[in-house]
Amino acid sequence: MKTTAVSVIKNLFVAFILTVTATVIGFIFRYWNLQETNIVIIYILFVLLTARFTSGYVYGIAATVQSFLLFNWFFTEPYYSLKINDPTLILTAVIMFITATITSALTSKVKETALIAQEKEAESNALYQMTNHLTDATTYDKIASVIVKTLSRILECNVAFVCFDETGTTVSCFIQQKGDGTQIHRKLEDPVEFQKRMRNSHISVDAGMEFYDYPIYGRTSLLAVLRIPKEYGEKLNAAQKRIIHAAMESTSLALDRLSSFHEQAKSREEAVQERYRGNLLRAISHDLRTPLSGIMGNSEMLMGMSKKEDQKYELAKDIYEDADWLHGLVENILSLTRFQDQPLSLKKETEAVEEVVGAALVVFQKRMPDREIDVEIPDTLLLVPMDARLITQVLVNLLDNAAKHTAKEQEIKINVVVKEEQNIVEISVLDRGCGIPQAALSKVFQMFYTTSRKEASSKKGIGIGLPICQSIVEAHGGKIWAENRTNGGAKFTFTLPLEGEEK
């Protein structure tokens, strides 16, 4: 509690007036021939009043000493002298001193407690109002304005606030309260250095040249910085520090809430866009599938009506191959949109791996009859629970991917290995093409990702075949990955559990 010269003079004046009043009443009692003990009681009463109307028990003790001297001077023999003839007066003085000290201390303590309670109530109300305003805030600027305004009023200084944007980067300016209650935006001298200093600071407050900076952390990162002017920050008491930390916690919750709200809004927007994109792709794919089937049928008919050495045959063949490639692309797009709209439903049955590989080769060689595929598979019958149609699609996609990156004369191979210790079967598609860039190995299964290397085939994919393969394999409880071969080329491997429940 601050004590100023004005308050000291005021308290001394109150104590003096009260003891003088007690003396006047004492004269009245003596005029009425009342006993001296009544006058003593009056002095004790006014000592209590002094403790009541002054701040601190020191003034009560001072009033006690003054009362005893006045009582001895005016109301004991010899009058107008401080000489004590009656020893009982010493006992009276001691009793007055003890009584005044205890009552003054108790009264001062009660007053101080009441004052502290009032201050805490005012602070709690201010923080409550601030929390309500923070709850209603819908922008970062509004949150900054509320915290600056509230703390400036409570701490009686010009508080400032630095906020980070949605990407976690410090903005170039910060908001600060002015003495007239308005708020201004000040330029941050070095935003990058400031952000670096705050992120690397492991203390609750960082003392700078102009401000005491209090970093405000969220669940995972630094959200903002509360700035208290240095001349005030050096003099903060424990209560004010508690207010600051309470305000920081409320601000952290508000910023986290606003950040989560923006993330949810962004996710909803992305979901809507994804749904629109899926609907568009599905509509386009359905519209393309029918004319492509007609083109393929007509070109195949022209091929049957022409001789192989005829130029028309080659033209019809090129049309058929391009239409077939487009038809496969459309089927992949339809599969992709179907997988995104609903969970992948598997119809698992125990299938012979040899038959599934053979079915995939039939589909692939119908598209590319001039391609030779080497197959290595165990001689024993290998039965694996799977959805044969979907696994066939995985193999066809992997073979198409290998063919696009491999010249006609280069090797493409399917390898099947049983790993009984892990209770899985490993199926790999290998090629001797250009391989996969090291930086792209972790990205090849991302949606719509394609490598930038020049491909052996003129037909470049759009990056949906491999994500479809990943979705199918993972739905079976397996894994799929890509790697480069030692002597050139790429290798795509996926696993299937040897045991599983039929669906």
JSON list of N, CA and C in Angstrom, two decimals, residues 9 53 120 137 199 241 272 286 333 379 401 431 453:
[
{"chain": "A", "resi": 9, "resn": "ILE", "atom": "N", "xyz": [0.36, 13.55, 6.31]},
{"chain": "A", "resi": 9, "resn": "ILE", "atom": "CA", "xyz": [-0.11, 14.80, 6.94]},
{"chain": "A", "resi": 9, "resn": "ILE", "atom": "C", "xyz": [-1.59, 14.69, 7.29]},
{"chain": "A", "resi": 53, "resn": "PHE", "atom": "N", "xyz": [-10.13, 5.91, 11.62]},
{"chain": "A", "resi": 53, "resn": "PHE", "atom": "CA", "xyz": [-10.16, 6.91, 10.55]},
{"chain": "A", "resi": 53, "resn": "PHE", "atom": "C", "xyz": [-8.78, 7.24, 9.98]},
{"chain": "A", "resi": 120, "resn": "LYS", "atom": "N", "xyz": [-9.48, -6.60, -5.15]},
{"chain": "A", "resi": 120, "resn": "LYS", "atom": "CA", "xyz": [-9.61, -7.88, -5.85]},
{"chain": "A", "resi": 120, "resn": "LYS", "atom": "C", "xyz": [-10.95, -7.98, -6.55]},
{"chain": "A", "resi": 137, "resn": "ALA", "atom": "N", "xyz": [-14.91, -11.74, -29.27]},
{"chain": "A", "resi": 137, "resn": "ALA", "atom": "CA", "xyz": [-13.99, -11.24, -30.31]},
{"chain": "A", "resi": 137, "resn": "ALA", "atom": "C", "xyz": [-13.89, -12.23, -31.46]},
{"chain": "A", "resi": 199, "resn": "ARG", "atom": "N", "xyz": [10.70, -16.46, -29.49]},
{"chain": "A", "resi": 199, "resn": "ARG", "atom": "CA", "xyz": [10.60, -17.92, -29.61]},
{"chain": "A", "resi": 199, "resn": "ARG", "atom": "C", "xyz": [11.72, -18.63, -28.87]},
{"chain": "A", "resi": 241, "resn": "LYS", "atom": "N", "xyz": [1.14, -8.71, -10.91]},
{"chain": "A", "resi": 241, "resn": "LYS", "atom": "CA", "xyz": [1.68, -9.81, -11.71]},
{"chain": "A", "resi": 241, "resn": "LYS", "atom": "C", "xyz": [0.65, -10.93, -11.86]},
{"chain": "A", "resi": 272, "resn": "VAL", "atom": "N", "xyz": [-15.96, -28.69, -48.82]},
{"chain": "A", "resi": 272, "resn": "VAL", "atom": "CA", "xyz": [-16.94, -28.31, -49.84]},
{"chain": "A", "resi": 272, "resn": "VAL", "atom": "C", "xyz": [-16.30, -28.31, -51.22]},
{"chain": "A", "resi": 286, "resn": "HIS", "atom": "N", "xyz": [-18.28, -39.92, -66.11]},
{"chain": "A", "resi": 286, "resn": "HIS", "atom": "CA", "xyz": [-19.44, -40.64, -66.64]},
{"chain": "A", "resi": 286, "resn": "HIS", "atom": "C", "xyz": [-19.75, -40.20, -68.07]},
{"chain": "A", "resi": 333, "resn": "ILE", "atom": "N", "xyz": [-10.39, -42.26, -62.22]},
{"chain": "A", "resi": 333, "resn": "ILE", "atom": "CA", "xyz": [-11.05, -41.09, -61.62]},
{"chain": "A", "resi": 333, "resn": "ILE", "atom": "C", "xyz": [-12.34, -41.51, -60.93]},
{"chain": "A", "resi": 379, "resn": "ASP", "atom": "N", "xyz": [6.04, -71.83, -56.85]},
{"chain": "A", "resi": 379, "resn": "ASP", "atom": "CA", "xyz": [5.42, -72.96, -57.57]},
{"chain": "A", "resi": 379, "resn": "ASP", "atom": "C", "xyz": [4.21, -73.50, -56.82]},
{"chain": "A", "resi": 401, "resn": "ASN", "atom": "N", "xyz": [1.97, -47.73, -64.70]},
{"chain": "A", "resi": 401, "resn": "ASN", "atom": "CA", "xyz": [2.95, -46.75, -64.24]},
{"chain": "A", "resi": 401, "resn": "ASN", "atom": "C", "xyz": [4.36, -47.14, -64.68]},
{"chain": "A", "resi": 431, "resn": "ASP", "atom": "N", "xyz": [10.83, -52.29, -62.71]},
{"chain": "A", "resi": 431, "resn": "ASP", "atom": "CA", "xyz": [11.12, -51.86, -64.08]},
{"chain": "A", "resi": 431, "resn": "ASP", "atom": "C", "xyz": [12.57, -51.40, -64.16]},
{"chain": "A", "resi": 453, "resn": "ARG", "atom": "N", "xyz": [10.33, -35.72, -64.33]},
{"chain": "A", "resi": 453, "resn": "ARG", "atom": "CA", "xyz": [11.25, -36.32, -65.29]},
{"chain": "A", "resi": 453, "resn": "ARG", "atom": "C", "xyz": [10.56, -36.62, -66.63]}
]
